[in-house]
Coordinates of C-alpha atoms in Angstrom, one line a residue:
M96 CA 156.5 80.3 248.0
I97 CA 159.4 82.5 246.6
V98 CA 161.0 81.1 243.7
N99 CA 164.3 82.1 241.6
I100 CA 164.0 84.2 239.1
G101 CA 165.4 83.9 235.4
N102 CA 165.8 86.0 232.2
E103 CA 162.5 85.0 230.4
G104 CA 160.1 87.5 230.2
V105 CA 162.2 90.2 230.9
G106 CA 160.7 92.9 228.8
A107 CA 157.4 92.2 230.2
G108 CA 158.7 92.3 233.7
E109 CA 160.6 95.4 233.4
R110 CA 157.5 97.4 231.8
D111 CA 155.5 96.2 234.8
R112 CA 158.5 97.0 237.4
G113 CA 158.6 100.2 235.9
W114 CA 155.1 100.9 236.2
F115 CA 155.0 100.3 239.7
R116 CA 158.0 102.4 240.4
R117 CA 155.8 105.3 239.0
F118 CA 152.4 104.3 240.1
G119 CA 152.6 101.7 242.8
S120 CA 152.9 103.7 245.6
F121 CA 149.7 105.3 245.1
I122 CA 148.1 102.0 245.8
R123 CA 150.2 100.2 248.4
R124 CA 148.2 99.2 251.7
K125 CA 149.7 99.0 255.1
Q126 CA 149.0 96.1 257.6
V127 CA 145.5 96.3 259.3
D128 CA 145.4 96.9 263.3
S129 CA 145.6 93.6 265.3
A130 CA 146.6 92.5 269.0
H131 CA 149.5 91.1 267.6
H132 CA 150.5 94.1 265.1
R133 CA 151.7 97.1 267.4
S134 CA 154.4 98.7 265.4
H135 CA 154.1 102.0 267.0
S136 CA 154.2 103.7 270.6
Q137 CA 150.6 104.0 272.0
L138 CA 149.1 107.1 273.5
A139 CA 147.2 106.9 276.9
R140 CA 144.3 104.6 277.4
K141 CA 142.3 107.0 279.4
L142 CA 138.9 107.8 277.3
S143 CA 135.7 106.4 278.7
V144 CA 132.5 106.2 277.2
V145 CA 131.2 109.8 279.0
D146 CA 134.0 111.2 278.0
L147 CA 133.5 110.0 274.3
V148 CA 129.9 111.4 274.4
G149 CA 131.2 114.9 275.7
I150 CA 134.1 115.4 273.0
G151 CA 131.4 114.2 270.2
V152 CA 128.8 116.5 271.3
G153 CA 131.1 119.4 272.0
A154 CA 132.9 119.1 268.5
T155 CA 129.1 118.9 266.6
I156 CA 127.1 121.5 268.3
G157 CA 128.5 124.7 267.3
A158 CA 126.8 128.2 267.1
G159 CA 125.4 127.2 263.9
V160 CA 122.4 126.0 265.5
Y161 CA 121.7 129.3 267.2
I162 CA 121.6 130.9 263.5
L163 CA 121.0 127.8 261.2
I164 CA 117.5 127.2 262.2
G165 CA 116.2 131.1 261.4
T166 CA 117.8 130.8 257.6
V167 CA 116.6 127.4 256.6
A168 CA 113.3 128.0 258.2
R169 CA 112.8 131.2 256.4
E170 CA 114.3 130.3 253.1
Q171 CA 113.8 126.8 252.6
A172 CA 111.8 124.5 255.1
G173 CA 109.3 126.5 256.8
P174 CA 107.8 124.6 259.8
A175 CA 109.0 121.5 258.2
L176 CA 112.6 122.1 259.6
V177 CA 112.1 119.4 262.1
L178 CA 111.9 117.0 259.5
S179 CA 114.7 118.5 257.5
I180 CA 117.1 118.1 260.8
L181 CA 115.5 114.5 261.2
I182 CA 116.6 113.4 257.8
A183 CA 119.9 114.9 257.7
G184 CA 120.5 113.0 260.9
I185 CA 119.5 109.9 259.7
A186 CA 122.2 110.7 256.7
A187 CA 124.4 111.2 259.4
A188 CA 123.9 108.0 261.0
L189 CA 124.8 106.1 258.0
S190 CA 128.4 107.6 257.7
A191 CA 128.6 106.9 261.8
F192 CA 127.5 103.2 261.3
C193 CA 130.6 103.2 259.1
Y194 CA 132.9 105.0 261.2
A195 CA 131.7 102.7 264.3
E196 CA 132.7 99.3 262.3
L197 CA 136.4 100.8 261.4
A198 CA 137.1 102.8 264.5
C199 CA 136.4 98.7 266.1
R200 CA 138.5 97.0 263.6
C201 CA 141.3 99.5 263.4
P202 CA 141.6 101.5 266.8
S203 CA 144.3 103.8 265.7
A204 CA 144.7 107.5 265.6
G205 CA 144.3 108.8 262.0
S206 CA 140.6 108.3 262.1
A207 CA 139.5 107.9 257.9
Y208 CA 143.3 108.6 256.8
H209 CA 143.9 105.2 258.8
Y210 CA 141.0 103.5 257.4
T211 CA 141.8 104.6 253.9
Y212 CA 145.6 103.4 254.0
I213 CA 144.3 100.0 255.1
C214 CA 141.7 99.4 252.7
I215 CA 141.9 101.6 249.6
G216 CA 145.7 102.5 249.2
E217 CA 148.4 105.1 250.1
G218 CA 147.5 107.7 247.6
V219 CA 143.9 108.4 248.2
A220 CA 145.0 108.2 252.1
W221 CA 147.0 110.8 251.8
L222 CA 144.3 113.1 250.0
V223 CA 142.1 112.1 252.5
G224 CA 144.6 113.2 255.3
W225 CA 145.4 116.4 253.6
S226 CA 142.1 117.5 252.9
L227 CA 141.3 116.9 256.7
I228 CA 144.5 119.0 257.7
L229 CA 142.6 121.8 255.7
E230 CA 139.5 121.5 257.0
Y231 CA 141.0 121.6 260.7
T232 CA 142.8 124.3 260.3
I233 CA 140.6 126.3 258.6
G234 CA 137.7 125.3 260.9
A235 CA 139.5 126.2 264.1
S236 CA 140.4 129.4 262.7
A237 CA 136.9 130.3 261.6
V238 CA 135.2 129.3 264.8
A239 CA 137.7 131.2 266.8
R240 CA 137.0 134.5 264.5
G241 CA 133.2 133.8 265.2
I242 CA 133.7 133.9 268.9
T243 CA 134.9 137.6 269.0
P244 CA 131.6 139.0 268.0
N245 CA 129.3 136.9 270.2
L246 CA 131.8 137.7 273.3
A247 CA 131.5 141.4 272.7
L248 CA 127.7 140.9 273.7
F249 CA 128.9 140.7 277.0
F250 CA 130.7 144.1 276.6
G251 CA 128.0 146.0 275.4
G252 CA 129.4 145.8 271.4
E253 CA 132.9 145.2 270.0
D254 CA 133.6 148.9 270.3
N255 CA 133.7 148.3 274.4
L256 CA 136.0 145.5 274.4
P257 CA 139.2 145.6 275.8
S258 CA 141.9 147.2 273.3
F259 CA 144.3 144.3 273.5
L260 CA 141.1 141.6 272.5
A261 CA 139.4 144.1 269.6
R262 CA 139.8 143.7 266.3
H263 CA 142.2 146.4 264.5
T264 CA 142.7 147.0 260.9
L265 CA 146.5 147.1 259.9
P266 CA 147.4 150.3 258.0
G267 CA 148.5 150.5 254.6
L268 CA 147.7 146.9 254.5
G269 CA 143.9 146.6 255.0
I270 CA 144.4 143.6 257.2
V271 CA 141.9 143.3 260.0
V272 CA 143.4 141.4 262.8
D273 CA 141.6 139.7 265.7
P274 CA 143.6 139.1 268.9
C275 CA 140.8 137.9 270.5
A276 CA 140.4 134.9 268.0
A277 CA 144.3 134.2 268.4
V278 CA 144.2 134.2 272.0
L279 CA 141.3 131.7 272.3
I280 CA 143.2 129.1 270.1
I281 CA 145.9 129.8 272.2
L282 CA 144.0 129.0 275.6
I283 CA 142.6 126.0 273.5
T284 CA 146.0 124.6 273.0
I285 CA 147.2 124.5 277.0
P286 CA 144.6 121.7 278.3
L287 CA 145.3 119.8 275.0
C288 CA 149.1 120.0 275.6
L289 CA 148.4 118.5 279.4
G290 CA 146.9 115.3 278.4
I291 CA 143.8 114.1 276.7
K292 CA 141.9 113.6 280.2
E293 CA 142.2 116.9 280.9
S294 CA 141.3 118.4 277.4
S295 CA 138.3 116.0 277.7
T296 CA 137.5 117.5 280.9
V297 CA 137.4 121.2 279.7
Q298 CA 135.2 119.7 276.5
S299 CA 132.8 118.5 278.9
I300 CA 132.4 121.6 281.4
A301 CA 132.0 123.6 277.8
T302 CA 129.4 120.8 276.1
T303 CA 127.4 120.6 279.6
I304 CA 126.9 124.4 279.9
N305 CA 125.9 124.6 276.2
V306 CA 123.3 121.8 276.5
S307 CA 121.8 123.2 279.6
V308 CA 121.6 126.3 277.7
M309 CA 119.5 124.4 274.5
L310 CA 117.5 122.9 277.5
F311 CA 116.5 126.1 278.9
I312 CA 115.3 127.4 275.5
I313 CA 113.6 124.1 275.0
T314 CA 112.2 123.9 278.2
V315 CA 111.2 127.8 278.6
G316 CA 110.1 127.9 274.9
G317 CA 107.7 125.1 275.3
Y318 CA 106.3 126.8 278.2
L319 CA 105.4 129.6 276.1
G320 CA 104.3 127.8 273.1
F321 CA 101.6 126.0 275.0
K322 CA 100.5 129.5 277.0
T323 CA 100.1 131.1 273.5
G324 CA 98.7 128.0 271.3
W325 CA 101.7 127.4 269.3
V326 CA 101.2 130.2 266.7
G327 CA 104.3 129.3 264.3
Y328 CA 102.5 126.0 263.3
D329 CA 98.8 127.7 262.7
L330 CA 99.6 129.2 259.4
P331 CA 97.6 128.9 255.8
S332 CA 100.6 128.0 254.3
G333 CA 100.3 124.7 256.1
F334 CA 103.6 122.6 257.2
F335 CA 105.2 122.5 254.0
P336 CA 105.2 126.0 252.5
Y337 CA 107.9 125.2 250.2
G338 CA 106.7 122.2 249.6
V339 CA 108.7 118.5 250.0
N340 CA 111.2 119.7 247.9
G341 CA 112.2 122.6 250.2
M342 CA 112.1 120.1 253.5
F343 CA 114.8 117.8 251.6
A344 CA 117.0 121.1 250.4
G345 CA 117.0 122.1 254.2
S346 CA 118.1 118.7 254.8
A347 CA 121.1 118.9 252.7
V348 CA 122.0 122.6 254.7
V349 CA 121.5 120.7 257.9
F350 CA 123.3 118.1 257.1
F351 CA 126.9 120.2 257.7
S352 CA 125.3 120.6 261.6
Y353 CA 126.1 116.9 262.3
I354 CA 129.7 117.2 261.0
G355 CA 131.8 116.5 264.1
F356 CA 130.9 113.4 265.4
D357 CA 134.0 111.6 263.5
T358 CA 136.3 113.6 266.2
V359 CA 135.5 110.8 268.5
S360 CA 137.1 108.1 266.0
G361 CA 140.4 110.1 266.0
T362 CA 140.6 109.2 269.5
A363 CA 140.2 105.7 269.0
E364 CA 143.9 104.9 270.2
E365 CA 143.4 106.8 273.7
V366 CA 140.2 104.8 274.6
K367 CA 140.3 102.4 277.3
N368 CA 137.9 99.7 275.8
P369 CA 137.7 100.7 272.0
Q370 CA 135.5 97.9 270.8
R371 CA 133.1 98.4 272.7
D372 CA 133.3 102.2 273.8
L373 CA 133.7 103.9 270.1
P374 CA 130.0 102.7 268.7
I375 CA 128.5 103.9 271.9
G376 CA 130.3 107.3 272.1
I377 CA 129.5 107.6 268.2
S378 CA 125.9 107.1 268.1
T379 CA 125.1 108.3 271.7
A380 CA 126.8 111.9 270.5
L381 CA 125.2 111.9 267.4
A382 CA 121.6 110.7 268.7
I383 CA 121.9 113.6 271.6
C384 CA 122.7 116.4 268.8
C385 CA 119.6 115.0 266.9
V386 CA 117.2 115.2 269.5
L387 CA 118.4 118.4 270.6
Y388 CA 118.6 120.0 267.3
M389 CA 114.8 118.7 266.7
L390 CA 113.4 119.8 270.0
V391 CA 115.3 123.5 269.8
S392 CA 113.7 124.2 266.2
A393 CA 110.7 122.8 266.7
V394 CA 110.0 125.1 269.8
I395 CA 111.2 128.0 268.0
V396 CA 109.5 127.4 264.8
G397 CA 106.4 126.6 266.8
L398 CA 106.9 130.3 269.0
V399 CA 107.1 132.8 266.0
P400 CA 106.0 132.3 262.1
Y401 CA 108.6 131.0 259.7
Y402 CA 108.7 134.3 257.9
A403 CA 109.3 136.7 260.9
L404 CA 112.2 134.7 262.0
N405 CA 115.0 136.8 262.2
P406 CA 117.9 135.0 260.2
D407 CA 120.6 136.3 262.3
T408 CA 119.7 135.9 265.7
P409 CA 116.4 133.6 265.5
I410 CA 116.2 132.4 269.0
S411 CA 117.0 135.8 270.8
S412 CA 114.5 137.3 268.9
A413 CA 111.9 135.0 269.5
F414 CA 112.5 135.3 273.3
S415 CA 112.5 139.0 272.8
I416 CA 109.1 138.9 271.1
Y417 CA 107.5 137.6 274.4
G418 CA 109.3 140.1 276.5
M419 CA 112.3 138.0 277.9
E420 CA 115.2 140.6 276.4
W421 CA 117.1 139.2 279.4
A422 CA 117.5 135.5 277.9
V423 CA 119.4 137.3 275.2
Y424 CA 122.7 136.9 278.1
I425 CA 121.9 133.7 279.0
I426 CA 121.5 132.4 274.8
T427 CA 124.7 134.3 274.1
T428 CA 126.6 132.3 277.0
G429 CA 125.4 129.1 275.0
A430 CA 126.7 130.3 271.5
V431 CA 129.8 131.2 273.0
T432 CA 130.6 127.8 274.7
A433 CA 129.4 126.1 271.8
L434 CA 131.8 127.8 269.6
F435 CA 134.4 126.8 272.3
S436 CA 133.4 123.4 272.6
S437 CA 133.7 123.2 268.6
L438 CA 137.3 124.9 268.4
L439 CA 138.3 122.5 270.9
G440 CA 137.2 119.7 268.6
S441 CA 138.4 121.3 265.7
V442 CA 141.9 121.4 267.2
L443 CA 142.1 117.9 269.0
P444 CA 142.4 115.7 266.3
Q445 CA 144.5 117.5 263.9
P446 CA 148.1 116.9 265.6
R447 CA 146.8 112.9 265.8
L448 CA 146.2 113.1 262.5
F449 CA 149.6 114.5 261.7
M450 CA 151.4 112.1 264.0
A451 CA 149.7 108.9 262.5
M452 CA 150.7 110.6 258.9
A453 CA 154.4 111.1 260.5
R454 CA 154.4 107.1 261.7
D455 CA 154.0 106.2 258.3
G456 CA 156.6 108.5 256.8
L457 CA 154.6 110.7 254.8
L458 CA 155.3 113.7 256.9
P459 CA 158.6 114.0 259.1
S460 CA 159.2 112.2 262.1
F461 CA 158.9 115.4 264.2
F462 CA 155.3 115.1 264.2
S463 CA 155.1 111.6 265.3
D464 CA 157.1 112.1 269.0
I465 CA 155.4 111.4 271.9
Y466 CA 155.9 113.3 275.0
R467 CA 156.4 110.5 277.6
R468 CA 154.9 112.6 280.5
T469 CA 151.4 113.2 279.0
Q470 CA 151.9 110.7 276.4
I471 CA 150.4 112.8 273.6
P472 CA 151.9 114.1 270.3
L473 CA 153.4 117.3 271.8
K474 CA 155.1 118.9 269.5
S475 CA 152.0 118.5 266.8
T476 CA 149.8 119.8 269.2
I477 CA 152.0 123.0 269.3
V478 CA 152.9 123.6 266.1
T479 CA 149.0 123.2 265.2
G480 CA 147.8 125.5 267.7
L481 CA 150.4 128.1 266.8
F482 CA 149.6 128.0 263.1
A483 CA 145.4 128.3 263.9
A484 CA 146.1 131.2 266.2
V485 CA 148.5 132.8 263.6
L486 CA 145.8 132.2 260.8
A487 CA 142.9 133.3 262.6
F488 CA 144.8 136.6 264.0
F489 CA 145.9 137.9 260.4
M490 CA 143.3 136.2 258.0
D491 CA 139.4 136.3 257.9
V492 CA 138.6 132.8 256.7
S493 CA 134.7 133.5 256.0
Q494 CA 135.2 133.1 252.6
L495 CA 137.1 129.8 252.7
A496 CA 134.2 128.4 255.2
G497 CA 133.3 126.1 252.1
M498 CA 136.4 124.4 251.9
V499 CA 135.9 122.8 255.5
S500 CA 133.2 120.7 254.1
V501 CA 135.0 118.8 251.2
G502 CA 137.6 117.1 253.8
T503 CA 134.7 115.6 255.9
L504 CA 132.5 114.4 252.9
L505 CA 135.6 113.0 251.0
A506 CA 136.7 111.1 254.7
F507 CA 132.6 110.1 254.8
T508 CA 132.7 108.6 251.6
T509 CA 135.8 106.9 251.4
V510 CA 135.3 105.4 255.1
A511 CA 132.2 104.1 253.2
V512 CA 133.5 102.7 250.3
S513 CA 136.3 101.0 253.0
V514 CA 133.7 98.9 254.7
L515 CA 132.8 97.5 251.4
I516 CA 136.4 96.5 250.9
I517 CA 136.5 95.2 254.2
R518 CA 133.4 92.8 253.9
Y519 CA 133.8 91.6 249.9
V520 CA 137.6 92.0 249.2
P521 CA 139.6 92.9 252.5
P522 CA 143.4 93.0 251.5
N523 CA 144.7 89.5 252.1
E524 CA 148.8 90.3 251.7
V525 CA 151.0 92.1 254.4
P526 CA 153.7 94.4 253.6
V527 CA 156.9 92.7 254.9
P528 CA 160.5 95.2 254.9
A529 CA 162.5 93.3 252.7
S530 CA 165.5 93.6 255.3
L531 CA 163.0 91.6 257.5
L532 CA 162.7 88.9 254.9
T533 CA 166.4 88.7 254.2
S534 CA 167.2 88.2 257.6
V535 CA 164.8 85.5 258.4
D536 CA 165.0 83.8 254.9
P537 CA 168.2 81.3 256.4
L538 CA 166.2 80.4 259.6
L539 CA 163.2 79.4 257.4
N540 CA 165.3 77.4 255.4
Q541 CA 167.0 75.9 258.3
S542 CA 163.3 74.9 259.4
G543 CA 162.6 73.2 256.1
S544 CA 160.3 75.7 254.9
D545 CA 159.4 75.8 251.3
I546 CA 161.4 79.3 250.2
E547 CA 164.4 79.6 248.5
E548 CA 166.2 83.1 247.8
E549 CA 165.1 85.2 244.9
T550 CA 167.4 86.8 242.5
T551 CA 165.2 90.1 242.3
M552 CA 162.7 91.5 244.4
S553 CA 160.0 94.2 243.7
P554 CA 159.0 96.9 246.2
V555 CA 155.4 96.6 245.4
D556 CA 154.2 92.9 244.5
L557 CA 151.7 92.6 241.9
A558 CA 150.2 89.8 243.6
S559 CA 148.8 92.4 245.9
Y560 CA 146.7 93.7 243.2
F561 CA 145.9 90.3 241.2
D562 CA 144.4 87.3 241.8
N563 CA 145.9 83.9 242.0
S564 CA 144.4 83.0 238.8
D565 CA 145.6 85.9 236.9
L566 CA 149.2 84.9 238.1
H567 CA 148.7 81.5 236.3
D568 CA 147.2 83.3 233.1
K569 CA 150.0 85.6 232.6
P570 CA 153.1 83.8 232.8
D571 CA 155.3 87.2 232.6
I572 CA 153.7 88.1 235.6
R573 CA 154.7 84.8 237.6
L574 CA 158.0 84.9 236.3
E575 CA 159.1 88.6 237.1
H576 CA 157.2 88.3 240.8
P577 CA 158.1 86.2 243.4
L578 CA 154.9 85.0 244.9
I579 CA 153.3 82.1 242.7
I580 CA 150.8 79.4 243.7
K581 CA 151.8 76.1 242.3
E582 CA 148.4 74.6 242.6
V583 CA 145.2 76.3 242.9
T584 CA 142.3 74.1 244.3
K585 CA 138.8 74.4 243.1
E586 CA 137.5 76.3 246.4
E587 CA 140.3 78.8 246.0
Q588 CA 139.7 79.6 242.3
N589 CA 135.9 79.9 243.2
E590 CA 137.1 82.4 245.8
N591 CA 139.2 84.1 243.5
T592 CA 136.0 84.4 241.1
R593 CA 134.2 85.8 243.7
R594 CA 136.9 88.2 244.8
K595 CA 136.8 89.3 241.3
F596 CA 133.2 90.1 241.2
A597 CA 133.1 91.7 244.3
G598 CA 135.9 93.9 243.4
W599 CA 134.5 95.0 240.1
S600 CA 131.1 95.5 241.7
I601 CA 132.6 97.9 244.5
S602 CA 134.2 100.0 241.2
F603 CA 131.1 100.2 239.4
L604 CA 129.1 101.2 242.2
C605 CA 131.5 104.3 242.3
I606 CA 131.4 104.8 239.2
G607 CA 127.5 104.9 239.0
I608 CA 127.4 106.9 241.7
L609 CA 129.5 109.5 240.5
M610 CA 127.2 109.4 237.1
V611 CA 124.5 109.7 238.9
T612 CA 125.4 112.7 241.4
G613 CA 127.0 114.1 238.3
A614 CA 124.1 114.1 236.3
A615 CA 121.8 115.3 239.2
S616 CA 123.7 118.5 240.1
V617 CA 125.6 119.7 236.7
E618 CA 122.7 122.2 235.5
R619 CA 124.4 123.8 232.7
C620 CA 124.6 120.5 230.5
P621 CA 122.2 119.5 227.9
R622 CA 119.0 118.2 228.9
V623 CA 119.4 115.0 227.0
L624 CA 122.9 114.8 227.8
R625 CA 121.9 114.6 231.9
V626 CA 119.3 112.3 231.3
T627 CA 121.0 109.5 229.6
L628 CA 123.8 109.9 232.0
F629 CA 121.6 109.6 234.8
G630 CA 119.7 107.0 233.2
V631 CA 123.1 104.9 232.8
G632 CA 124.3 105.5 236.0
V633 CA 121.2 104.3 237.8
I634 CA 121.2 100.9 235.7
V635 CA 125.0 100.6 237.0
L636 CA 124.6 101.6 240.3
F637 CA 121.7 99.2 240.6
C638 CA 123.4 96.3 239.1
S639 CA 126.1 96.6 241.4
I640 CA 124.1 96.7 244.3
I641 CA 122.4 93.4 243.4
V642 CA 125.8 91.8 242.4
L643 CA 127.0 92.8 245.8
A644 CA 124.0 91.8 247.7
C645 CA 123.7 88.3 245.9
I646 CA 127.2 87.1 246.2
K647 CA 129.0 85.8 249.6
Q648 CA 130.8 88.3 251.6
D649 CA 134.7 87.3 252.3
D650 CA 134.8 84.6 255.5
T651 CA 138.0 86.6 256.8
R652 CA 135.9 89.3 257.5
H653 CA 135.4 88.3 260.6
S654 CA 139.1 88.0 261.6
F655 CA 140.3 91.5 259.9
G656 CA 142.0 93.9 262.3
H657 CA 140.2 93.4 266.2
S658 CA 137.4 91.3 266.2
G659 CA 134.4 91.4 268.6
G660 CA 133.3 94.9 267.7
F661 CA 130.6 96.5 266.2
A662 CA 129.5 95.5 262.8
C663 CA 127.9 98.0 260.4
P664 CA 124.3 96.6 259.3
F665 CA 122.3 96.1 255.9
V666 CA 125.5 95.8 254.0
P667 CA 126.1 96.7 251.1
F668 CA 122.9 99.1 250.9
L669 CA 123.9 101.2 254.1
P670 CA 127.5 102.0 252.7
A671 CA 126.1 102.4 249.3
A672 CA 123.4 105.0 250.4
C673 CA 126.1 106.8 252.6
I674 CA 128.3 107.2 249.3
L675 CA 125.6 108.5 247.2
I676 CA 124.6 111.1 249.6
N677 CA 128.0 112.4 250.3
T678 CA 129.3 112.3 246.6
Y679 CA 126.1 114.1 245.8
L680 CA 126.9 117.0 248.2
L681 CA 130.7 117.1 247.2
I682 CA 129.6 117.7 243.7
D683 CA 127.1 120.3 244.8
L684 CA 129.5 122.4 246.6
G685 CA 129.9 124.5 243.5
A686 CA 132.9 125.4 241.2
A687 CA 134.2 128.3 243.5
T688 CA 134.6 126.0 246.5
W689 CA 136.1 123.3 244.3
L690 CA 139.0 125.7 242.4
R691 CA 140.3 126.9 245.8
V692 CA 140.3 123.1 246.8
S693 CA 142.3 122.3 243.8
V694 CA 145.0 124.2 244.7
W695 CA 145.4 122.7 248.4
L696 CA 145.1 119.5 247.0
L697 CA 147.8 120.0 244.2
I698 CA 150.2 121.5 247.0
G699 CA 149.6 118.0 248.7
L700 CA 150.4 115.9 245.5
L701 CA 153.5 118.0 245.0
I702 CA 154.4 117.1 248.5
Y703 CA 153.5 113.7 248.3
L704 CA 155.3 113.0 245.2
F705 CA 158.4 114.9 246.2
Y706 CA 158.6 113.6 250.2
G707 CA 155.8 111.2 251.2
R708 CA 156.4 109.0 248.5
T709 CA 160.2 108.3 248.8
H710 CA 159.9 108.3 252.5
S711 CA 157.0 106.3 253.0
S712 CA 157.6 103.6 255.5
L713 CA 156.1 100.6 252.9
L714 CA 158.7 102.0 250.1
N715 CA 160.8 98.6 250.5
A716 CA 158.1 96.3 251.4
I717 CA 157.2 92.9 250.1
Y718 CA 153.9 91.9 250.0
L719 CA 153.3 88.3 250.9
P720 CA 150.1 86.5 252.2
S721 CA 149.0 86.6 255.1
A722 CA 149.9 83.1 256.5
R723 CA 153.3 83.4 255.2
A724 CA 153.9 87.2 256.8
D725 CA 152.9 85.2 260.4
E726 CA 155.6 82.5 259.8
I727 CA 158.2 84.8 259.2
H728 CA 157.6 87.1 262.3
R729 CA 157.3 83.9 264.4
S730 CA 160.6 82.9 263.0
Q731 CA 161.9 86.4 264.2
A732 CA 160.4 86.1 267.2
N733 CA 161.4 82.6 267.8
H734 CA 165.3 83.5 266.8
L735 CA 165.4 86.6 269.2
A736 CA 164.0 84.7 272.1

């Protein structure tokens, strides 16, 4: 209930108020999606399961599979490359399970940014969204630049390309421009502007051609393998020439070939039946990619000994050894269509992410405009397409390619943390605009509700982040902030205690994982320090998992967001494993990559501090218990009716 606030405890209250004015925006959380809460215009719901599978497979299978298997087999895994791909696929599936649950509960645009905003807070959500913008932009430009040399093979080399598509060096500047890459991005942007169904159709056509080429490689290569006795597996060094460690090292590299399935969750708001179709689309796309990767690698490594594979063109070279030089044109067709579909998969989610962030007030409202005819964020699509085209035209982004992984790995990590939060400590308070609260207060008072006017309102209520028991123990908090509870039953006290244990356990779980992965990745530290840090981290990690496994999950998790969809299995173990794997890969990216990324994140932080924080839709929100917020919304609806 809301009470009058006196002058007692003013000093402590002012300190709390000042702290929240400065930092409260970082932890404020927006309302979860539900059938009763749709505060924004919706996109066209036209996508089916088949469309989702096509988008997922197309965005995931890039041209890397045509090159990566040669490098990983030669330098790390050998014939055990098939197992490396399987392990990497299982690791990617952990994130896919987490994405599937959150996409069902919160089927709105924005993907990981949207989930993080609901479960963790605005500050972390902004960093996730800002990192994904970097990934999509650089990823699209890098893929577009990679198409040019592959496309040139059909013309007999880059020197034979038409002059308006060939690369040129600007005199005096030394900048190599790539008109072909810019043209390709513009061509990709056209179907994206026509509508989501048209984009899905183009993606499905390109993906079908790519998959057909991979099936050709598997079928014809398998025939050659059985005919010649699979010489690549009959080696003195055995199946594990680099040992088991080499197999796992290969898995860490191959893991990045699975990045792309999360594009499916970015289209959640455009799916006809998200609760049913999104889990099927995500899991099926990932399974198809894993099977195709494994079969292609098994065939190529079996045809040619791993040490004899060409690291640049392993598949074409393998077929050439058997006198099938003509197959290079088919394989090149597959590589070009794979790059084309991967390019579309990189551009597709970016305008929807811009739209989601603009809806929340963190970016200008220009990006949230939806074109009525096609029901897509047309302005965002045009701007992102033109920006990616300009970047691909002028910049060789190959040196920045390592930065694209940061956004995805950070998103994978926060999504797994969000699953733990929803299961154990789901947000139990809802942001309500102060203007709405003021307008309905007289209505509630007339109906006999136990709500009184207050003298002062806090933009972010401490009750959102403290348990009810804390409010009784700290009278200065109770007096300064409007939400208090007169009496707390035994059951409520037990629930508060459970939430406290769960919240701290999730925090210590993340700290333990950070200690373990940091000790395992940083090799320049003294050995004693690394071993100590690793040991303490393992203890903290296991203790946190044991506590989470023993305590009961929150009962309200079943009704949080949209109910009736997919539920991630093996909680807390599966999300914990997901956080562990992705955190290790994040730290292992290297200091040079993180130095570049930190510049981008610093720019994003400044934009958030000087624009997003002050324009957020939650700027003047008051946090109320869910039941009280529902009562306010019902009173407003009845009054308007």
